[in-house]
Short mmCIF file of C-alpha atoms and ligand atoms in Angstrom, two decimals:
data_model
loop_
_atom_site.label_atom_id
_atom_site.label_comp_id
_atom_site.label_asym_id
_atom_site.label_seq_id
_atom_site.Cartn_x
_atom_site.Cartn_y
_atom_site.Cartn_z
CA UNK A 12 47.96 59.04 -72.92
CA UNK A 13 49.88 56.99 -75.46
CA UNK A 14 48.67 53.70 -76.62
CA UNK A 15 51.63 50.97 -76.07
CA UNK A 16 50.77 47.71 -78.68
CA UNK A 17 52.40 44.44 -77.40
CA UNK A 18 52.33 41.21 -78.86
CA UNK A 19 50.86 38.25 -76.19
CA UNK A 20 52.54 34.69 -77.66
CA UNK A 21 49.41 33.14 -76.92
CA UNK A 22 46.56 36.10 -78.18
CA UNK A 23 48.74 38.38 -80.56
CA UNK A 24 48.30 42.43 -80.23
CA UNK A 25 47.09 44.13 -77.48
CA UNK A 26 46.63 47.69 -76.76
CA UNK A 27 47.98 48.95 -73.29
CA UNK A 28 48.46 51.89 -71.10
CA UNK A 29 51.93 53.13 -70.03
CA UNK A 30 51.41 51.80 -66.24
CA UNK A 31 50.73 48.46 -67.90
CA UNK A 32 54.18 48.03 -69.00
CA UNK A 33 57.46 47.83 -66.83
CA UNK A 34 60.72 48.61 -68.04
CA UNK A 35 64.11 46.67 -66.58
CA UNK A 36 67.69 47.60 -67.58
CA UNK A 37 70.50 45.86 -65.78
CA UNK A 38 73.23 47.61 -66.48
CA UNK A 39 76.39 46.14 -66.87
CA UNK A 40 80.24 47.55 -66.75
CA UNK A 41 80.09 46.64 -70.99
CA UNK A 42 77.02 48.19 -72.30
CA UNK A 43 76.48 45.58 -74.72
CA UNK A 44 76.22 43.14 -71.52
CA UNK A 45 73.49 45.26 -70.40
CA UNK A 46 69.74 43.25 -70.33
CA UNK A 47 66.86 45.17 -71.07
CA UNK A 48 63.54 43.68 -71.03
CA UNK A 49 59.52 44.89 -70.77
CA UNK A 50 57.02 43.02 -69.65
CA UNK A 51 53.17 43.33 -69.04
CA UNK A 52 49.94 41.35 -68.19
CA UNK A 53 48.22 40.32 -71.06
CA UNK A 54 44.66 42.04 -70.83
CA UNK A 55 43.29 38.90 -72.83
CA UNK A 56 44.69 36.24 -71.22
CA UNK A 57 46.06 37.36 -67.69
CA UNK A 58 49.80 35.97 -68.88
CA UNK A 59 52.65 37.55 -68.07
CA UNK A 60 55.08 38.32 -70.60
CA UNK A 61 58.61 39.55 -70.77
CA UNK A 62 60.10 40.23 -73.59
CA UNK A 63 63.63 41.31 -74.54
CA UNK A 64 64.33 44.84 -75.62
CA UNK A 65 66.78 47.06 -77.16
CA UNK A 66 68.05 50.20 -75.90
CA UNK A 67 66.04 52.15 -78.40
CA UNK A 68 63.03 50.38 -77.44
CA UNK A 69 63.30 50.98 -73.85
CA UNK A 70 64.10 54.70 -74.94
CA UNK A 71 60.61 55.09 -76.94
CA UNK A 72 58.65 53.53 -74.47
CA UNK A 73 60.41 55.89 -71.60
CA UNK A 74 58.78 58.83 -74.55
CA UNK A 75 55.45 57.00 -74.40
CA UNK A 76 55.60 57.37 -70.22
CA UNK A 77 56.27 54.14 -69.55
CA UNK A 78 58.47 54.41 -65.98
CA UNK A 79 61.98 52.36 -66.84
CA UNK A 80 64.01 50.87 -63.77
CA UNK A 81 67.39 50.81 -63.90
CA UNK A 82 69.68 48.35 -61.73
CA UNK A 83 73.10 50.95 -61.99
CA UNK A 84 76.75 48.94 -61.82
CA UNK A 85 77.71 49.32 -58.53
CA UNK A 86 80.53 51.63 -58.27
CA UNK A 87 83.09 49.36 -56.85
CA UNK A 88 82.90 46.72 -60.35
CA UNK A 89 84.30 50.03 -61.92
CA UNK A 90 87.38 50.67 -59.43
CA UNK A 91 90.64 49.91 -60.70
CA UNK A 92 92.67 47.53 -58.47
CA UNK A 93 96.04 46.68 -58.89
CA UNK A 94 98.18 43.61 -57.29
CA UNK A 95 97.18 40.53 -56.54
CA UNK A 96 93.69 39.48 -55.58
CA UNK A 97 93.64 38.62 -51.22
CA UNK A 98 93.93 35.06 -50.44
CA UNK A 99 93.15 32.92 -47.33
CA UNK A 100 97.22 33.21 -46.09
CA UNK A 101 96.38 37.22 -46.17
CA UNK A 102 93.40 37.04 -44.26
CA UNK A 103 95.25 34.59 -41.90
CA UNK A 104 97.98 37.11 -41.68
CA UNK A 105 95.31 40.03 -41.01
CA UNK A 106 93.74 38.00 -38.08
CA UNK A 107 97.42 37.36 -36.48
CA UNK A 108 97.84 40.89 -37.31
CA UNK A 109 94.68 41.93 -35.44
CA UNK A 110 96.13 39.90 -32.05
CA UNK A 111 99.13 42.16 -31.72
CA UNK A 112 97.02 45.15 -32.19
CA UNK A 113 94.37 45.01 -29.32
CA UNK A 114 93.21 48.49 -29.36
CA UNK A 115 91.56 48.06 -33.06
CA UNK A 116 90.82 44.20 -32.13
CA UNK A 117 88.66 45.86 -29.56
CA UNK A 118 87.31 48.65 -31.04
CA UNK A 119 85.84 45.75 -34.12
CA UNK A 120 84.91 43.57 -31.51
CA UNK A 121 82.42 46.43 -30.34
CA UNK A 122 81.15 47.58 -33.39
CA UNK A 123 77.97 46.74 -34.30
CA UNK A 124 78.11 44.27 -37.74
CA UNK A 125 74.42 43.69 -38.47
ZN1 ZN B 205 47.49 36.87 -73.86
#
């Protein structure tokens, strides 16, 4: 099992294990927007730290075992949409819409939203 040395702000280096250390990426649509950071409890001083990484740090401590969690981009941020973004006079026009059409008024009204 491969040793993992950290540095605790308040008692310097420490040795740990790969299941002492957690890996976060939140990805973002840019990948230079992305945040990556580790963090552990200090086996010194019971502190926890979390510390700002790089992407080749996060990839050597995924080679040293350490399990990395990635938050993806949801899939919509990456659609393309083109015209105009909906406003409150479209949704108004979408309810008024929804009067004059009672067979989908009522099938939405049924449908179970929670
Ligand atoms: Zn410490």
């Amino acid at each position: 099992m491969a040793t993992i040395k950290a540095t605790c702000p308040m008692c310097g280096d420490v040795d740990l294990g790969p299941r002492q250390v957690q890996v976060l990426v939140v990805e973002a649509i840019e990948d230079s927007e992305s945040r990556r950071t580790y963090s552990f409890t200090c086996t010194t001083c019971g502190d926890h730290v979390v510390k700002v990484a790089d992407e080749d740090t996060v990839q050597l401590l995924g080679t040293a075992g350490v399990k990395i969690e990635r938050v993806p981009v949801p899939d919509e941020a990456r659609e393309q949409h083109r015209g105009r973004p909906l406003g409150y006079d479209d949704l108004l026009d979408f309810v008024l819409w929804l009067d004059t059409h009672e067979a989908i008024a009522d099938e939405l009204a049924a449908a179970n939203w929670r």
